[in-house]
């Protein structure tokens, strides 16, 4: 039996270390990790997704993305033949954004976000993960490796302005019921992880190690909300 190619994409500004606790059977899965690159001047999200999709070297892979990485893999799937798309702590369309994101989109307030200020590590971590950081600074310092000012400004804008309306039917959505960045009240049809926060891919690794293989293999019986 040939292995199933699985490509992981981390969240905004994060590196693949966010997945270091996830264990998949080497006999069944061929795992690869994608990384963020600095966008080209005036590069659209669509063009960026097409460029990152070039790193996917296998036919019919499974794409897994966390947070903004979940948005990106949905856009990458426009340029690839994929088995399925799994998004974690993310959104499937702009209708799942919380009111605060819809507000800054409508008012263009995102243009006033002090990107230089959030480069201060604590603020960057809180902005990206949507959680209180006081007891986890070293942990997040390991994860947040992309601190280029242009990238951050570009990424924040692309999240806020993401305009997908029709949900891709290939998407499987895994979401925590304690996610502060994308509250579950706005999320439609997802696999719910009890106690899962926006960074549950790391702190709830036992849940993922127990359930993700079945989800990948289509043998799961998990309930959707």
PDB file of C-alpha atoms in Angstrom:
ATOM      1  CA  UNK A   1       0.000   0.000   0.000  1.00  0.00           C
ATOM      2  CA  UNK A   2       1.399   3.390  -0.986  1.00  0.00           C
ATOM      3  CA  UNK A   3       1.734   6.053   1.676  1.00  0.00           C
ATOM      4  CA  UNK A   4      -0.692   8.968   1.842  1.00  0.00           C
ATOM      5  CA  UNK A   5       1.128  12.301   1.349  1.00  0.00           C
ATOM      6  CA  UNK A   6       0.230  14.813   4.055  1.00  0.00           C
ATOM      7  CA  UNK A   7       1.359  18.443   3.957  1.00  0.00           C
ATOM      8  CA  UNK A   8       1.168  20.604   7.092  1.00  0.00           C
ATOM      9  CA  UNK A   9       0.990  24.427   6.987  1.00  0.00           C
ATOM     10  CA  UNK A  10       1.471  26.333  10.288  1.00  0.00           C
ATOM     11  CA  UNK A  11      -0.417  29.435  11.363  1.00  0.00           C
ATOM     12  CA  UNK A  12       0.415  33.090  10.793  1.00  0.00           C
ATOM     13  CA  UNK A  13       4.087  33.833  11.529  1.00  0.00           C
ATOM     14  CA  UNK A  14       4.591  30.328  12.945  1.00  0.00           C
ATOM     15  CA  UNK A  15       7.026  27.620  11.920  1.00  0.00           C
ATOM     16  CA  UNK A  16       6.540  23.834  11.590  1.00  0.00           C
ATOM     17  CA  UNK A  17       7.663  23.265  15.199  1.00  0.00           C
ATOM     18  CA  UNK A  18       4.001  23.817  16.074  1.00  0.00           C
ATOM     19  CA  UNK A  19       3.483  20.258  14.778  1.00  0.00           C
ATOM     20  CA  UNK A  20       6.376  18.629  16.631  1.00  0.00           C
ATOM     21  CA  UNK A  21       4.091  16.673  18.981  1.00  0.00           C
ATOM     22  CA  UNK A  22       1.923  15.245  16.220  1.00  0.00           C
ATOM     23  CA  UNK A  23       2.739  11.617  15.483  1.00  0.00           C
ATOM     24  CA  UNK A  24       1.571   9.840  12.337  1.00  0.00           C
ATOM     25  CA  UNK A  25       2.444   6.285  11.376  1.00  0.00           C
ATOM     26  CA  UNK A  26       5.396   6.366   8.969  1.00  0.00           C
ATOM     27  CA  UNK A  27       4.130   3.208   7.323  1.00  0.00           C
ATOM     28  CA  UNK A  28       0.881   4.891   6.291  1.00  0.00           C
ATOM     29  CA  UNK A  29       1.678   8.580   5.924  1.00  0.00           C
ATOM     30  CA  UNK A  30       4.371  10.529   4.100  1.00  0.00           C
ATOM     31  CA  UNK A  31       4.549  13.774   6.095  1.00  0.00           C
ATOM     32  CA  UNK A  32       5.876  17.098   4.781  1.00  0.00           C
ATOM     33  CA  UNK A  33       6.009  20.564   6.348  1.00  0.00           C
ATOM     34  CA  UNK A  34       5.451  23.815   4.481  1.00  0.00           C
ATOM     35  CA  UNK A  35       6.801  27.166   5.647  1.00  0.00           C
ATOM     36  CA  UNK A  36       5.903  30.804   5.186  1.00  0.00           C
ATOM     37  CA  UNK A  37       7.868  32.854   2.693  1.00  0.00           C
ATOM     38  CA  UNK A  38       8.077  36.622   2.459  1.00  0.00           C
ATOM     39  CA  UNK A  39       5.409  37.800  -0.021  1.00  0.00           C
ATOM     40  CA  UNK A  40       6.477  39.531  -3.191  1.00  0.00           C
ATOM     41  CA  UNK A  41       5.540  43.216  -3.561  1.00  0.00           C
ATOM     42  CA  UNK A  42       1.773  43.560  -4.023  1.00  0.00           C
ATOM     43  CA  UNK A  43       1.376  39.780  -4.187  1.00  0.00           C
ATOM     44  CA  UNK A  44      -2.231  38.648  -3.859  1.00  0.00           C
ATOM     45  CA  UNK A  45      -3.236  35.774  -1.604  1.00  0.00           C
ATOM     46  CA  UNK A  46      -4.193  33.802  -4.709  1.00  0.00           C
ATOM     47  CA  UNK A  47      -0.769  34.318  -6.294  1.00  0.00           C
ATOM     48  CA  UNK A  48       0.961  33.496  -3.021  1.00  0.00           C
ATOM     49  CA  UNK A  49      -1.067  30.298  -2.669  1.00  0.00           C
ATOM     50  CA  UNK A  50      -0.164  29.272  -6.203  1.00  0.00           C
ATOM     51  CA  UNK A  51       3.526  29.844  -5.412  1.00  0.00           C
ATOM     52  CA  UNK A  52       3.465  27.835  -2.178  1.00  0.00           C
ATOM     53  CA  UNK A  53       1.508  25.083  -3.936  1.00  0.00           C
ATOM     54  CA  UNK A  54       4.603  24.459  -6.061  1.00  0.00           C
ATOM     55  CA  UNK A  55       6.215  22.870  -2.998  1.00  0.00           C
ATOM     56  CA  UNK A  56       3.585  20.131  -3.022  1.00  0.00           C
ATOM     57  CA  UNK A  57       5.304  17.415  -5.053  1.00  0.00           C
ATOM     58  CA  UNK A  58       2.825  14.555  -4.647  1.00  0.00           C
ATOM     59  CA  UNK A  59      -0.406  13.766  -6.435  1.00  0.00           C
ATOM     60  CA  UNK A  60      -3.647  13.810  -4.455  1.00  0.00           C
ATOM     61  CA  UNK A  61      -2.177  14.921  -1.125  1.00  0.00           C
ATOM     62  CA  UNK A  62      -3.999  15.845   2.039  1.00  0.00           C
ATOM     63  CA  UNK A  63      -3.437  19.477   3.031  1.00  0.00           C
ATOM     64  CA  UNK A  64      -3.602  20.440   6.706  1.00  0.00           C
ATOM     65  CA  UNK A  65      -3.496  24.077   7.773  1.00  0.00           C
ATOM     66  CA  UNK A  66      -3.751  25.837  11.127  1.00  0.00           C
ATOM     67  CA  UNK A  67      -5.381  29.278  11.524  1.00  0.00           C
ATOM     68  CA  UNK A  68      -4.174  31.483   8.622  1.00  0.00           C
ATOM     69  CA  UNK A  69      -2.466  28.353   7.334  1.00  0.00           C
ATOM     70  CA  UNK A  70      -5.952  26.856   7.095  1.00  0.00           C
ATOM     71  CA  UNK A  71      -7.047  29.748   4.911  1.00  0.00           C
ATOM     72  CA  UNK A  72      -3.937  29.361   2.786  1.00  0.00           C
ATOM     73  CA  UNK A  73      -4.363  25.627   2.128  1.00  0.00           C
ATOM     74  CA  UNK A  74      -7.933  26.265   0.991  1.00  0.00           C
ATOM     75  CA  UNK A  75      -6.549  28.732  -1.549  1.00  0.00           C
ATOM     76  CA  UNK A  76      -3.733  26.342  -2.519  1.00  0.00           C
ATOM     77  CA  UNK A  77      -6.340  23.689  -3.316  1.00  0.00           C
ATOM     78  CA  UNK A  78      -7.433  25.832  -6.258  1.00  0.00           C
ATOM     79  CA  UNK A  79      -4.198  24.828  -7.973  1.00  0.00           C
ATOM     80  CA  UNK A  80      -3.894  21.215  -6.842  1.00  0.00           C
ATOM     81  CA  UNK A  81      -5.789  17.960  -7.055  1.00  0.00           C
ATOM     82  CA  UNK A  82      -6.165  17.041  -3.390  1.00  0.00           C
ATOM     83  CA  UNK A  83      -7.772  14.182  -1.478  1.00  0.00           C
ATOM     84  CA  UNK A  84      -9.052  16.474   1.220  1.00  0.00           C
ATOM     85  CA  UNK A  85      -8.342  19.691   3.090  1.00  0.00           C
ATOM     86  CA  UNK A  86      -8.190  19.709   6.876  1.00  0.00           C
ATOM     87  CA  UNK A  87      -8.283  23.034   8.664  1.00  0.00           C
ATOM     88  CA  UNK A  88      -7.614  23.453  12.379  1.00  0.00           C
ATOM     89  CA  UNK A  89      -8.502  26.538  14.449  1.00  0.00           C
ATOM     90  CA  UNK A  90      -9.437  28.363  11.255  1.00  0.00           C
ATOM     91  CA  UNK A  91     -12.448  29.412   9.162  1.00  0.00           C
ATOM     92  CA  UNK A  92     -14.088  28.057   5.999  1.00  0.00           C
ATOM     93  CA  UNK A  93     -15.539  31.341   4.738  1.00  0.00           C
ATOM     94  CA  UNK A  94     -15.707  35.001   5.674  1.00  0.00           C
ATOM     95  CA  UNK A  95     -19.091  34.387   7.333  1.00  0.00           C
ATOM     96  CA  UNK A  96     -17.276  32.519  10.136  1.00  0.00           C
ATOM     97  CA  UNK A  97     -15.193  35.524  11.138  1.00  0.00           C
ATOM     98  CA  UNK A  98     -16.082  37.102  14.507  1.00  0.00           C
ATOM     99  CA  UNK A  99     -17.713  40.520  14.592  1.00  0.00           C
ATOM    100  CA  UNK A 100     -14.462  42.312  15.449  1.00  0.00           C
ATOM    101  CA  UNK A 101     -12.804  41.115  12.239  1.00  0.00           C
ATOM    102  CA  UNK A 102     -15.858  42.010  10.174  1.00  0.00           C
ATOM    103  CA  UNK A 103     -15.834  45.450  11.817  1.00  0.00           C
ATOM    104  CA  UNK A 104     -12.192  46.232  10.999  1.00  0.00           C
ATOM    105  CA  UNK A 105     -12.779  44.968   7.472  1.00  0.00           C
ATOM    106  CA  UNK A 106     -15.784  47.212   6.950  1.00  0.00           C
ATOM    107  CA  UNK A 107     -14.210  50.302   8.518  1.00  0.00           C
ATOM    108  CA  UNK A 108     -10.710  49.708   7.078  1.00  0.00           C
ATOM    109  CA  UNK A 109      -9.469  49.956  10.670  1.00  0.00           C
ATOM    110  CA  UNK A 110      -6.952  47.197   9.936  1.00  0.00           C
ATOM    111  CA  UNK A 111      -4.872  49.823   8.144  1.00  0.00           C
ATOM    112  CA  UNK A 112      -4.326  51.459  11.530  1.00  0.00           C
ATOM    113  CA  UNK A 113      -2.990  48.311  13.242  1.00  0.00           C
ATOM    114  CA  UNK A 114       0.487  49.223  14.563  1.00  0.00           C
ATOM    115  CA  UNK A 115       2.420  46.330  13.013  1.00  0.00           C
ATOM    116  CA  UNK A 116       5.707  47.574  14.461  1.00  0.00           C
ATOM    117  CA  UNK A 117       4.148  47.487  17.900  1.00  0.00           C
ATOM    118  CA  UNK A 118       3.024  43.872  17.633  1.00  0.00           C
ATOM    119  CA  UNK A 119       6.568  42.916  16.701  1.00  0.00           C
ATOM    120  CA  UNK A 120       7.094  43.225  20.441  1.00  0.00           C
ATOM    121  CA  UNK A 121       7.021  39.501  21.168  1.00  0.00           C
ATOM    122  CA  UNK A 122       4.274  39.388  23.753  1.00  0.00           C
ATOM    123  CA  UNK A 123       1.908  41.410  21.600  1.00  0.00           C
ATOM    124  CA  UNK A 124       2.772  39.390  18.501  1.00  0.00           C
ATOM    125  CA  UNK A 125       2.044  36.136  20.323  1.00  0.00           C
ATOM    126  CA  UNK A 126      -1.259  37.412  21.674  1.00  0.00           C
ATOM    127  CA  UNK A 127      -2.265  38.748  18.267  1.00  0.00           C
ATOM    128  CA  UNK A 128      -1.438  35.473  16.493  1.00  0.00           C
ATOM    129  CA  UNK A 129      -2.780  33.005  19.027  1.00  0.00           C
ATOM    130  CA  UNK A 130      -5.500  35.055  20.688  1.00  0.00           C
ATOM    131  CA  UNK A 131      -4.600  33.943  24.184  1.00  0.00           C
ATOM    132  CA  UNK A 132      -3.093  35.291  27.356  1.00  0.00           C
ATOM    133  CA  UNK A 133       0.619  34.738  27.077  1.00  0.00           C
ATOM    134  CA  UNK A 134       2.102  35.299  30.511  1.00  0.00           C
ATOM    135  CA  UNK A 135       2.907  31.662  31.314  1.00  0.00           C
ATOM    136  CA  UNK A 136       3.791  30.500  27.797  1.00  0.00           C
ATOM    137  CA  UNK A 137       6.263  33.054  26.484  1.00  0.00           C
ATOM    138  CA  UNK A 138       9.112  30.655  25.857  1.00  0.00           C
ATOM    139  CA  UNK A 139       6.783  28.240  24.110  1.00  0.00           C
ATOM    140  CA  UNK A 140       5.489  30.863  21.687  1.00  0.00           C
ATOM    141  CA  UNK A 141       8.935  32.357  21.175  1.00  0.00           C
ATOM    142  CA  UNK A 142       9.899  28.988  19.701  1.00  0.00           C
ATOM    143  CA  UNK A 143       6.940  28.963  17.327  1.00  0.00           C
ATOM    144  CA  UNK A 144       6.864  32.520  16.017  1.00  0.00           C
ATOM    145  CA  UNK A 145       9.842  32.718  13.705  1.00  0.00           C
ATOM    146  CA  UNK A 146       8.546  34.965  10.903  1.00  0.00           C
ATOM    147  CA  UNK A 147       8.764  38.533  12.185  1.00  0.00           C
ATOM    148  CA  UNK A 148       9.350  40.371   8.960  1.00  0.00           C
ATOM    149  CA  UNK A 149       7.365  43.613   9.027  1.00  0.00           C
ATOM    150  CA  UNK A 150       6.189  43.359   5.420  1.00  0.00           C
ATOM    151  CA  UNK A 151       5.070  39.753   5.858  1.00  0.00           C
ATOM    152  CA  UNK A 152       3.096  40.572   9.017  1.00  0.00           C
ATOM    153  CA  UNK A 153       1.341  43.543   7.458  1.00  0.00           C
ATOM    154  CA  UNK A 154       0.540  41.502   4.355  1.00  0.00           C
ATOM    155  CA  UNK A 155      -0.685  38.490   6.341  1.00  0.00           C
ATOM    156  CA  UNK A 156      -2.929  40.488   8.672  1.00  0.00           C
ATOM    157  CA  UNK A 157      -4.510  42.227   5.694  1.00  0.00           C
ATOM    158  CA  UNK A 158      -5.045  38.956   3.790  1.00  0.00           C
ATOM    159  CA  UNK A 159      -6.765  37.343   6.757  1.00  0.00           C
ATOM    160  CA  UNK A 160      -9.095  40.287   7.295  1.00  0.00           C
ATOM    161  CA  UNK A 161      -9.894  40.722   3.593  1.00  0.00           C
ATOM    162  CA  UNK A 162     -10.364  37.027   2.802  1.00  0.00           C
ATOM    163  CA  UNK A 163     -13.583  37.013   0.817  1.00  0.00           C
ATOM    164  CA  UNK A 164     -14.447  33.352   0.276  1.00  0.00           C
ATOM    165  CA  UNK A 165     -18.213  32.900   0.424  1.00  0.00           C
ATOM    166  CA  UNK A 166     -18.751  29.356  -0.832  1.00  0.00           C
ATOM    167  CA  UNK A 167     -17.345  26.665   1.436  1.00  0.00           C
ATOM    168  CA  UNK A 168     -15.160  24.050  -0.240  1.00  0.00           C
ATOM    169  CA  UNK A 169     -16.910  20.701   0.261  1.00  0.00           C
ATOM    170  CA  UNK A 170     -13.560  18.942   0.615  1.00  0.00           C
ATOM    171  CA  UNK A 171     -12.817  20.790   3.851  1.00  0.00           C
ATOM    172  CA  UNK A 172     -12.856  18.966   7.178  1.00  0.00           C
ATOM    173  CA  UNK A 173     -12.868  21.487   9.993  1.00  0.00           C
ATOM    174  CA  UNK A 174     -11.461  20.766  13.481  1.00  0.00           C
ATOM    175  CA  UNK A 175     -12.104  23.495  16.027  1.00  0.00           C
ATOM    176  CA  UNK A 176     -11.743  24.045  19.758  1.00  0.00           C
ATOM    177  CA  UNK A 177     -14.679  25.186  21.841  1.00  0.00           C
ATOM    178  CA  UNK A 178     -12.419  27.614  23.735  1.00  0.00           C
ATOM    179  CA  UNK A 179     -10.887  29.301  20.679  1.00  0.00           C
ATOM    180  CA  UNK A 180     -10.667  33.055  21.370  1.00  0.00           C
ATOM    181  CA  UNK A 181      -9.441  34.108  17.930  1.00  0.00           C
ATOM    182  CA  UNK A 182     -12.286  32.435  16.014  1.00  0.00           C
ATOM    183  CA  UNK A 183     -15.065  31.737  18.550  1.00  0.00           C
ATOM    184  CA  UNK A 184     -16.900  28.497  17.894  1.00  0.00           C
ATOM    185  CA  UNK A 185     -20.260  30.278  17.975  1.00  0.00           C
ATOM    186  CA  UNK A 186     -19.505  31.494  14.451  1.00  0.00           C
ATOM    187  CA  UNK A 187     -18.297  28.136  13.117  1.00  0.00           C
ATOM    188  CA  UNK A 188     -20.574  25.859  11.107  1.00  0.00           C
ATOM    189  CA  UNK A 189     -20.144  22.083  10.865  1.00  0.00           C
ATOM    190  CA  UNK A 190     -16.899  21.176  12.569  1.00  0.00           C
ATOM    191  CA  UNK A 191     -15.363  18.454  14.686  1.00  0.00           C
ATOM    192  CA  UNK A 192     -15.291  19.965  18.161  1.00  0.00           C
ATOM    193  CA  UNK A 193     -12.332  19.520  20.491  1.00  0.00           C
ATOM    194  CA  UNK A 194     -13.478  20.117  24.043  1.00  0.00           C
ATOM    195  CA  UNK A 195     -11.262  22.608  25.844  1.00  0.00           C
ATOM    196  CA  UNK A 196      -9.379  23.324  22.628  1.00  0.00           C
ATOM    197  CA  UNK A 197      -7.955  26.836  22.262  1.00  0.00           C
ATOM    198  CA  UNK A 198      -6.453  28.526  19.226  1.00  0.00           C
ATOM    199  CA  UNK A 199      -3.158  26.754  19.875  1.00  0.00           C
ATOM    200  CA  UNK A 200      -4.653  23.329  20.515  1.00  0.00           C
ATOM    201  CA  UNK A 201      -2.555  21.754  17.750  1.00  0.00           C
ATOM    202  CA  UNK A 202       0.243  21.822  20.319  1.00  0.00           C
ATOM    203  CA  UNK A 203      -1.390  21.613  23.717  1.00  0.00           C
ATOM    204  CA  UNK A 204      -4.071  19.084  22.695  1.00  0.00           C
ATOM    205  CA  UNK A 205      -1.635  16.876  20.814  1.00  0.00           C
ATOM    206  CA  UNK A 206      -2.941  13.735  22.519  1.00  0.00           C
ATOM    207  CA  UNK A 207      -6.362  14.338  20.971  1.00  0.00           C
ATOM    208  CA  UNK A 208      -4.818  14.778  17.530  1.00  0.00           C
ATOM    209  CA  UNK A 209      -2.582  11.736  17.863  1.00  0.00           C
ATOM    210  CA  UNK A 210      -5.610   9.666  18.844  1.00  0.00           C
ATOM    211  CA  UNK A 211      -8.018  11.003  16.216  1.00  0.00           C
ATOM    212  CA  UNK A 212      -6.162  12.534  13.272  1.00  0.00           C
ATOM    213  CA  UNK A 213      -5.104   9.212  11.656  1.00  0.00           C
ATOM    214  CA  UNK A 214      -8.736   8.087  11.464  1.00  0.00           C
ATOM    215  CA  UNK A 215      -9.751  11.433   9.987  1.00  0.00           C
ATOM    216  CA  UNK A 216      -7.028  11.142   7.374  1.00  0.00           C
ATOM    217  CA  UNK A 217      -8.072   7.593   6.516  1.00  0.00           C
ATOM    218  CA  UNK A 218     -11.812   8.363   6.440  1.00  0.00           C
ATOM    219  CA  UNK A 219     -12.537   5.805   9.127  1.00  0.00           C
ATOM    220  CA  UNK A 220     -13.481   8.239  11.877  1.00  0.00           C
ATOM    221  CA  UNK A 221     -16.863   8.413  13.534  1.00  0.00           C
ATOM    222  CA  UNK A 222     -16.440  11.802  15.166  1.00  0.00           C
ATOM    223  CA  UNK A 223     -19.541  13.955  15.448  1.00  0.00           C
ATOM    224  CA  UNK A 224     -19.917  17.407  13.912  1.00  0.00           C
ATOM    225  CA  UNK A 225     -21.588  20.244  15.747  1.00  0.00           C
TER     226      UNK A 225
END
